[in-house]
Tab-separated table of C-alpha atoms and ligand atoms in Angstrom:
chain	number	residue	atom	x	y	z
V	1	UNK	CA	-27.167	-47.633	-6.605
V	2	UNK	CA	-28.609	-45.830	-3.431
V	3	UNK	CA	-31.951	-47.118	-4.129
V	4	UNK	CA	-30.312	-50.838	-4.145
V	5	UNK	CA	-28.119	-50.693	-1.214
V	6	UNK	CA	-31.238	-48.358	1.030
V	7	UNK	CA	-32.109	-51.765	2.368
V	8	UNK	CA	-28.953	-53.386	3.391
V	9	UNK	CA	-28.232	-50.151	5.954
V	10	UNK	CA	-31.316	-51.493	8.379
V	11	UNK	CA	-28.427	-54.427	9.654
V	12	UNK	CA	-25.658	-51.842	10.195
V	13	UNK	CA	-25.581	-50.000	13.658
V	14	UNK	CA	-27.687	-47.263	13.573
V	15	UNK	CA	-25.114	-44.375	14.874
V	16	UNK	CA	-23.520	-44.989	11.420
V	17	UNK	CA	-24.207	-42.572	8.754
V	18	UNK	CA	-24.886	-43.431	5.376
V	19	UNK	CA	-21.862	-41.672	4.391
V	20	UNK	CA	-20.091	-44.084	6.423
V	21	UNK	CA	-21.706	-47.253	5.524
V	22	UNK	CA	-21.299	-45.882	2.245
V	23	UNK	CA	-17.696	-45.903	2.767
V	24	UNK	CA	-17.524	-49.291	4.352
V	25	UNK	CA	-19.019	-51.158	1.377
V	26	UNK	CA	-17.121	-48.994	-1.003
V	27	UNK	CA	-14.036	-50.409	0.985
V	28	UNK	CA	-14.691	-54.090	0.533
V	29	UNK	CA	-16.072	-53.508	-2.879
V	30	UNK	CA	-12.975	-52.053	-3.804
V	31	UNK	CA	-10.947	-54.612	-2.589
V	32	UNK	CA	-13.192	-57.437	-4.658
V	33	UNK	CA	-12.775	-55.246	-7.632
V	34	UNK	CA	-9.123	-55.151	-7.043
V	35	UNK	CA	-8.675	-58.797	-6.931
V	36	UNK	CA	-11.206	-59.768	-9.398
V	37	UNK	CA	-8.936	-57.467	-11.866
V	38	UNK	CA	-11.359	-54.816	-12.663
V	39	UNK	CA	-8.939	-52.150	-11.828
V	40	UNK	CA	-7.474	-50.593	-15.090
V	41	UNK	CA	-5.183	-48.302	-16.561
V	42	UNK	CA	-5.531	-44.898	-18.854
V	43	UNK	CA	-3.027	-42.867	-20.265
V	44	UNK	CA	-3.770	-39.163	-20.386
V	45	UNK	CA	-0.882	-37.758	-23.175
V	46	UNK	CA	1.554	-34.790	-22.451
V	47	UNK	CA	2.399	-32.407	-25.643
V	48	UNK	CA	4.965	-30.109	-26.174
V	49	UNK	CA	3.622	-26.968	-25.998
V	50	UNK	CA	5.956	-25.228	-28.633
V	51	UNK	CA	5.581	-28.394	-31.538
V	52	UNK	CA	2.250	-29.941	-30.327
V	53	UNK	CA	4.703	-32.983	-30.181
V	54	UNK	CA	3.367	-36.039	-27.388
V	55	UNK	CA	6.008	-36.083	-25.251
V	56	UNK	CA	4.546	-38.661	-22.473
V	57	UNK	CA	1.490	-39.081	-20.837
V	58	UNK	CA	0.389	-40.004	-17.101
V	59	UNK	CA	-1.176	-42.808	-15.866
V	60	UNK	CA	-4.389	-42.983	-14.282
V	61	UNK	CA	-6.148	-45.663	-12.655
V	62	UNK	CA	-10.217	-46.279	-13.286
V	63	UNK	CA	-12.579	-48.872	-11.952
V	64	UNK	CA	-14.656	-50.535	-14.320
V	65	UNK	CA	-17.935	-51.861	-13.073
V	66	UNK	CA	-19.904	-54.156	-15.591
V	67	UNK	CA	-22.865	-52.558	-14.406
V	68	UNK	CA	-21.805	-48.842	-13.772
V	69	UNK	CA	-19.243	-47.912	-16.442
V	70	UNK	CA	-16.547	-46.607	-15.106
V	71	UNK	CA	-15.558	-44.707	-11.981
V	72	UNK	CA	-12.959	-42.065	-11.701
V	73	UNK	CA	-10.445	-42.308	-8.599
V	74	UNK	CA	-11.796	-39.155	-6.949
V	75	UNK	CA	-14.727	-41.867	-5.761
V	76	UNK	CA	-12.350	-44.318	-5.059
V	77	UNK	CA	-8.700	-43.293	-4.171
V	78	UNK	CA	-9.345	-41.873	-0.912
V	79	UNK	CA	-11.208	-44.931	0.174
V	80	UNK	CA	-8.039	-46.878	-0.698
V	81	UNK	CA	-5.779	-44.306	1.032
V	82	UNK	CA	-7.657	-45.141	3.890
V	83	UNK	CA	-5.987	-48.559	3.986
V	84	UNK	CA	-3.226	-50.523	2.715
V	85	UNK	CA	-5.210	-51.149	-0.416
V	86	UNK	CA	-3.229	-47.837	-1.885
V	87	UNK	CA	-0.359	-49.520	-1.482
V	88	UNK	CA	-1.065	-52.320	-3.387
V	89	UNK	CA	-3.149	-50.514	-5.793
V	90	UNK	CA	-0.219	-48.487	-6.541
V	91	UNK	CA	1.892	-51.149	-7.138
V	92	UNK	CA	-0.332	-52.593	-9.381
V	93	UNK	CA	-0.106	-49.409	-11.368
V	94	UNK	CA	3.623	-49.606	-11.691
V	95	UNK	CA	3.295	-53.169	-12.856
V	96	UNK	CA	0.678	-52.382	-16.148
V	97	UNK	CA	2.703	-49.282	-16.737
V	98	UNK	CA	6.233	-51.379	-17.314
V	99	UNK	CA	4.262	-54.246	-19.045
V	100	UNK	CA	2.569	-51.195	-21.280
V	101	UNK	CA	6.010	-49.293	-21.995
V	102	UNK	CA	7.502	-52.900	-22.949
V	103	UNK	CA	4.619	-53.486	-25.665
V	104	UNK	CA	4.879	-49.929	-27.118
V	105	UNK	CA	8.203	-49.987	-27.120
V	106	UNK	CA	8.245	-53.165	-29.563
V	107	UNK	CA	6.252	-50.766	-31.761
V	108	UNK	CA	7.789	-47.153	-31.156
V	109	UNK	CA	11.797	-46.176	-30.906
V	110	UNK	CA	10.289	-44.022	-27.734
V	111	UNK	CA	6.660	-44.235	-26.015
V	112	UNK	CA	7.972	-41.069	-24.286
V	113	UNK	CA	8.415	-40.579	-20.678
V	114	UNK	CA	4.949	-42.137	-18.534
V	115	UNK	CA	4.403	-40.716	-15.038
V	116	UNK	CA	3.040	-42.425	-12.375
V	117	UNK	CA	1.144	-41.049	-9.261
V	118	UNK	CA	2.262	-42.347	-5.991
V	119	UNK	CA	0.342	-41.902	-2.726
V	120	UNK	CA	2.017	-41.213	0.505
V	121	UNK	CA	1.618	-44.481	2.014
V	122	UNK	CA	3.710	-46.108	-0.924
V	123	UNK	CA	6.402	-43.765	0.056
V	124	UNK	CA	6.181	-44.769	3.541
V	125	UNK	CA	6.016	-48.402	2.781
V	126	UNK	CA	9.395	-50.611	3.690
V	127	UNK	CA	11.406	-51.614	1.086
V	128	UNK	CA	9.547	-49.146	-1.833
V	129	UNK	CA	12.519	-48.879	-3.619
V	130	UNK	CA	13.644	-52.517	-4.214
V	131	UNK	CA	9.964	-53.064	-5.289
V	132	UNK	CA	9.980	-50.428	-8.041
V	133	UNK	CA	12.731	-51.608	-8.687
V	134	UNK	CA	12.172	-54.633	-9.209
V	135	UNK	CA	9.228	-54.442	-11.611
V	136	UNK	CA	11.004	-51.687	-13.845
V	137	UNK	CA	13.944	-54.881	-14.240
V	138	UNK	CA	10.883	-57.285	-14.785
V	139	UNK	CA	9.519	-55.706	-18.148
V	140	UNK	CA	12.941	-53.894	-18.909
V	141	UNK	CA	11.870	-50.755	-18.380
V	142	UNK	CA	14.271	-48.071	-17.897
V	143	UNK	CA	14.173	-45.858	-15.133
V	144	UNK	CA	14.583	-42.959	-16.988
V	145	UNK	CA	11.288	-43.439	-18.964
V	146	UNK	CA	9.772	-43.245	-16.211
V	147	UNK	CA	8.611	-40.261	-13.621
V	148	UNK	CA	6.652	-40.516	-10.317
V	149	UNK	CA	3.959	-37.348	-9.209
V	150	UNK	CA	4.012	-36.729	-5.608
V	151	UNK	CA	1.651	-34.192	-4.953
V	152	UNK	CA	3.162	-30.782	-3.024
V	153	UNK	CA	1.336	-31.914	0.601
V	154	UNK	CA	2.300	-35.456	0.287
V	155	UNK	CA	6.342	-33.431	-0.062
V	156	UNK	CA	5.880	-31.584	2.755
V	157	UNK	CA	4.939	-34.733	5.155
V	158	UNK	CA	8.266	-35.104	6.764
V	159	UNK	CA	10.433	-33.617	4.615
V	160	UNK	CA	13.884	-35.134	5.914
V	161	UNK	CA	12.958	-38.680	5.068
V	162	UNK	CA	11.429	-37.643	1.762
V	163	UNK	CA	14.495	-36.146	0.843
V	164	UNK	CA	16.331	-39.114	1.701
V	165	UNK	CA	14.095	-41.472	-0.395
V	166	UNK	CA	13.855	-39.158	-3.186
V	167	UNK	CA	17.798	-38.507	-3.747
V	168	UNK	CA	17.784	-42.312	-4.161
V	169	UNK	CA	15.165	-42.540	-6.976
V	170	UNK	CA	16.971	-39.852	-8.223
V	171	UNK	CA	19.980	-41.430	-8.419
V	172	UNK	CA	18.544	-44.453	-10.015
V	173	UNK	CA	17.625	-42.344	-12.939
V	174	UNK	CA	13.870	-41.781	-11.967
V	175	UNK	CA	12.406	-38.421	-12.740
V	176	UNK	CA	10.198	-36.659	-10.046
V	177	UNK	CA	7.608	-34.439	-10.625
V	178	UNK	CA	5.493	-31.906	-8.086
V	179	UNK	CA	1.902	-32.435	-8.337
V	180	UNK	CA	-0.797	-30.231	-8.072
V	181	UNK	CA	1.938	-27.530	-7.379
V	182	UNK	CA	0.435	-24.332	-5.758
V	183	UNK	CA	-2.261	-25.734	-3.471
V	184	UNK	CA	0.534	-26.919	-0.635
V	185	UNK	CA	1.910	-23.409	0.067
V	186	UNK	CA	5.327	-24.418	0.136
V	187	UNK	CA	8.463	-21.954	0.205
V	188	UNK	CA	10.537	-21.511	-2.263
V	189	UNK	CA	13.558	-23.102	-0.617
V	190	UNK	CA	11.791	-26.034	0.954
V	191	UNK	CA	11.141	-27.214	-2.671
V	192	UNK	CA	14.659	-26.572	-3.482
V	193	UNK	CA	15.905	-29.848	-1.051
V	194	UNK	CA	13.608	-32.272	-3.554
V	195	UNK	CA	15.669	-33.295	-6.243
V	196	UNK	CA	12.413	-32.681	-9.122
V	197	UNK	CA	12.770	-32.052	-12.301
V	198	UNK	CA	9.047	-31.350	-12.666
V	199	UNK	CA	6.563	-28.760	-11.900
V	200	UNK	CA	2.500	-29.714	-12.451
V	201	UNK	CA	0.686	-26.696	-12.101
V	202	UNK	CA	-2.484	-27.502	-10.785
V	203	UNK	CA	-6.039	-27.372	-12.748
V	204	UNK	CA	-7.483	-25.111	-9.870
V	205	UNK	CA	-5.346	-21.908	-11.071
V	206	UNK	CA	-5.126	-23.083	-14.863
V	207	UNK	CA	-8.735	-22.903	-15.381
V	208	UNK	CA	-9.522	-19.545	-15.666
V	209	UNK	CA	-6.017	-17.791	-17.015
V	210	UNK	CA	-7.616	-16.788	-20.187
V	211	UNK	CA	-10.458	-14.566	-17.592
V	212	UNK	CA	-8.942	-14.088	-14.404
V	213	UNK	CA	-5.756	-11.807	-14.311
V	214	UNK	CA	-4.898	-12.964	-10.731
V	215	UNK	CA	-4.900	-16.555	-11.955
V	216	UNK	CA	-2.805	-15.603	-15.290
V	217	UNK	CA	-0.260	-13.671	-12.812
V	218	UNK	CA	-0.024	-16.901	-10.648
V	219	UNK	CA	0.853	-19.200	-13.542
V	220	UNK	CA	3.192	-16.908	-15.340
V	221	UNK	CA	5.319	-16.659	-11.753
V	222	UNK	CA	4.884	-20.366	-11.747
V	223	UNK	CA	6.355	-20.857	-14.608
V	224	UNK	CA	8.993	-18.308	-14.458
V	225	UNK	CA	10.189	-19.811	-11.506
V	226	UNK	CA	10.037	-23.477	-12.517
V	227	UNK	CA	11.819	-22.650	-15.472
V	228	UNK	CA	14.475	-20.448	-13.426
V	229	UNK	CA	14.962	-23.634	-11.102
V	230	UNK	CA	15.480	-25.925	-14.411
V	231	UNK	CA	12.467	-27.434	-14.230
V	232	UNK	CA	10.124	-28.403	-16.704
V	233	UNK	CA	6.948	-26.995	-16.461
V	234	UNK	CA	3.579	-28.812	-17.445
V	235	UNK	CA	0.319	-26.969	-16.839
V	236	UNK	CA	-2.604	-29.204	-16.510
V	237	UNK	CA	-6.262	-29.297	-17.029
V	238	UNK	CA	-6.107	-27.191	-20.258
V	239	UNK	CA	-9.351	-27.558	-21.233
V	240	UNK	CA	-9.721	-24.027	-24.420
V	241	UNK	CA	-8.536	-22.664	-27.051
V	242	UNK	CA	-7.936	-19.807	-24.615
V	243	UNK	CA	-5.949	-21.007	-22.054
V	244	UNK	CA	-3.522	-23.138	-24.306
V	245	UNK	CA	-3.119	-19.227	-26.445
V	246	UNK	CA	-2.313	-17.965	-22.752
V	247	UNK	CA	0.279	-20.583	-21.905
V	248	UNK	CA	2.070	-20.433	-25.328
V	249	UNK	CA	3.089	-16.758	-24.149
V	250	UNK	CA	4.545	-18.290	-21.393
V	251	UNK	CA	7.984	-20.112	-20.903
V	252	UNK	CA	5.645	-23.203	-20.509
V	253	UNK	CA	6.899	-26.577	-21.443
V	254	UNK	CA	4.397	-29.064	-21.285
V	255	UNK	CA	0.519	-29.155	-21.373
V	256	UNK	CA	-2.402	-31.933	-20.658
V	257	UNK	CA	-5.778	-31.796	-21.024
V	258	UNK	CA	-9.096	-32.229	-22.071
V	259	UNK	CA	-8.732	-29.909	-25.095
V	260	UNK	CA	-6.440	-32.717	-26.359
V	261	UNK	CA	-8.938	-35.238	-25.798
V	262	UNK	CA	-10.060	-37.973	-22.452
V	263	UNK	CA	-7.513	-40.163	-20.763
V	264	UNK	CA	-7.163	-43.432	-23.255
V	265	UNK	CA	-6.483	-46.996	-23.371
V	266	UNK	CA	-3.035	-48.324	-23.691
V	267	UNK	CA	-3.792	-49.560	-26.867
V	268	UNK	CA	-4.910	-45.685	-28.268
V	269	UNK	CA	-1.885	-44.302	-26.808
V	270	UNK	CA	-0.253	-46.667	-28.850
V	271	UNK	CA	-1.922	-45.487	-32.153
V	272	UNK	CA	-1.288	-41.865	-31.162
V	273	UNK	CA	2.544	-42.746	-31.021
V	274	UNK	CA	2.483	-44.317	-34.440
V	275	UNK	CA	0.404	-41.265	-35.514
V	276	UNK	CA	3.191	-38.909	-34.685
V	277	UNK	CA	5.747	-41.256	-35.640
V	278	UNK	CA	4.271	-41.748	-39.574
V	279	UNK	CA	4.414	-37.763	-39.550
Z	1	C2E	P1	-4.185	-35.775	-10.685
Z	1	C2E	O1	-2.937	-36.506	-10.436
Z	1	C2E	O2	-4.178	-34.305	-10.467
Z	1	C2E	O3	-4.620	-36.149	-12.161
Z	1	C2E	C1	-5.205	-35.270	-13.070
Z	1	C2E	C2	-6.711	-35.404	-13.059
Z	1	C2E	O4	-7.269	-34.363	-13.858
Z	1	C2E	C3	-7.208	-36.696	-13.666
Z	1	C2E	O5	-8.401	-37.012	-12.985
Z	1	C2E	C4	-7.521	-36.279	-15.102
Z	1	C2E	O6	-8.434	-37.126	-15.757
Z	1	C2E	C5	-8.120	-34.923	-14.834
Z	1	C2E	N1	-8.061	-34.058	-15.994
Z	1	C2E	C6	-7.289	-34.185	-17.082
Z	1	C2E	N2	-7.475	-33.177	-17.938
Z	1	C2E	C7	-8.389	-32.377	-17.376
Z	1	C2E	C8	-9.001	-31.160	-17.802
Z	1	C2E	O7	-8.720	-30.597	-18.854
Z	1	C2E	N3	-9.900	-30.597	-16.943
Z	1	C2E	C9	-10.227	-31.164	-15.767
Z	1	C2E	N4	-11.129	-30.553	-15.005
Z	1	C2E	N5	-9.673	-32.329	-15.345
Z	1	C2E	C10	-8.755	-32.920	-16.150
Z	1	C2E	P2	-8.709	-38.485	-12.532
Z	1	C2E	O8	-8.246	-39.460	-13.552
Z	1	C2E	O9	-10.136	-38.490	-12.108
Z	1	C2E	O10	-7.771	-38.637	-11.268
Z	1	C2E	C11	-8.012	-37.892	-10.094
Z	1	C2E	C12	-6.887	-38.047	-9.109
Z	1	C2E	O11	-6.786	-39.383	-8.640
Z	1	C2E	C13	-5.518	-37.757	-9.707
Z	1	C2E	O12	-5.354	-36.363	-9.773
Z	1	C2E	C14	-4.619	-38.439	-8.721
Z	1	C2E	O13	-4.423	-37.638	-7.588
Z	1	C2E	C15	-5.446	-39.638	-8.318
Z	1	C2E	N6	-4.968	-40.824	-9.043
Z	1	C2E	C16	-5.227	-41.245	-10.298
Z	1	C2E	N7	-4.582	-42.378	-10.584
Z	1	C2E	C17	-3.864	-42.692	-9.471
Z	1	C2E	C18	-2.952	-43.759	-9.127
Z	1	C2E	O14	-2.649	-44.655	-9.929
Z	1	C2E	N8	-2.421	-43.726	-7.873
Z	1	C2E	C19	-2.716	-42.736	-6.977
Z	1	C2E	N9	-2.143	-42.775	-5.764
Z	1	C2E	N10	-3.540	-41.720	-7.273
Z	1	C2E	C20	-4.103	-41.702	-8.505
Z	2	CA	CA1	-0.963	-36.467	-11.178
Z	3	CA	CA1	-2.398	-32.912	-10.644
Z	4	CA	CA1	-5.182	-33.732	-7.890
């Protein structure tokens, strides 16, 4: 793709970098791909760690190019962040997530509880709530099937209005879950004004529990504390045999990762309910 674009730079100003012309076409590529509908929408599962039972799974956006497969959000979500394009994006999310939960629940007495990640500029964006809102009422979605991941930094970004916001999702029955927990380095009491219910553990410390004692110290007072808070606890990124071993002598509730297989389609996360549900 380098190769293809190498020409097109000449007719850009030459103080730009490639990195940022890079960037630039990225941006309005994104955009094209956004209204031409080749955004779309995977479902990475959650399990029980105790039965092995799918309890959920998160959503996750991808960008399917005909001719370069697809791309993972790490090369496109902070372009979008950059803009108002997050916002919409995100919305968009919400909106296949609803219309997803209303087909598997035709199927399945309960597709389990589907988190959605939200960026800080949603947050920040007028009138968030009556939107949400408004698409959970559109598919009949309840709100309590639902639970939004705001990561630990995005938290911390004016904490008095987040509070405010949050205590209102709350109260619509909306669960709220700390992402990538641990990389923020947020006290102990300032994540006691957030009304969550859930603590991610990020895939940074998870990876090497099974090797690294410091790591395996970290996620067991993670979890300890979660759990002492009345949290639920879901460690990400489990990727061994090893580290899921090390978690199960933990007070862990949840886990996700690629042990249990990639992010799937809507319609495999379907079959995977139906699975578990024919025993
Ligand atoms: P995240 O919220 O921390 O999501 C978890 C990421 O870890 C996903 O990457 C997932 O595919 C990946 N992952 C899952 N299991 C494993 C594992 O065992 N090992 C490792 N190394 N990685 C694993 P993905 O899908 O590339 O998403 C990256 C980030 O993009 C997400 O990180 C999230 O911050 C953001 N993102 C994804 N979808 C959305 C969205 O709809 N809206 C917003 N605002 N951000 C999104
Ligand atoms: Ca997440
Ligand atoms: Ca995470
Ligand atoms: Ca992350």
């Amino acid at each position: 793709a380098k190769k293809a674009g190498g020409n097109v730079f000449a007719y850009y100003s030459p103080e730009m970098n490639e990195a940022a012309v890079e960037r630039l076409m990225t941006k309005s590529k994104l955009k094209r791909a956004f209204e031409r509908d080749e955004l779309l929408v995977h479902y990475q599962p959650k399990y029980n760690l105790a039965t092995g039972e799918v309890i959920g799974a998160e959503a996750l956006v991808r960008w399917e190019l005909p001719e370069r497969g697809i791309i993972l959000p790490s090369d496109f979500i902070p372009i979008a962040e950059e803009t108002n394009l997050i916002v919409e994006i995100g919305e968009w999310v919400l909106d296949r997530v609803c219309e997803d939960f209303r087909y598997w629940q035709r199927s399945v007495p309960s597709p389990g509880r589907v988190s959605v990640n939200l960026s800080l500029k949603q947050l920040r964006q007028a009138n968030f709530i009556n939107r949400i809102s408004a698409i959970m009422r559109g598919y009949g979605v309840s709100p309590t099937s639902l639970e939004l991941e705001i990561t630990e930094t995005t938290l911390m970004e004016n904490p008095a209005r987040t509070i405010k916001l949050l205590d209102e999702l709350y109260a619509l029955g909306l669960h709220l879950a700390i992402d990538d927990f641990g990389t923020g380095y947020s006290s102990l009491s300032a994540l006691q004004q957030f009304p969550i219910s859930t603590l991610k553990i990020d895939k940074s410390f998870v990876r090497d529990i099974a090797v690294n004692p410091d790591d395996a110290t970290i996620v067991g007072t993670i979890v300890h504390m979660g759990r002492s808070l009345k949290m639920d606890v879901v460690a990400e990124g489990v990727e061994t045999e090893e580290q899921l071993a090390f978690l199960q002598t933990l007070d862990c509730n949840y886990v996700q990762g690629l042990l249990f297989g990639d992010p799937m389609s809507s319609d495999n996360y379907l079959e995977l309910l139906l699975a578990q549900a024919d025993g």
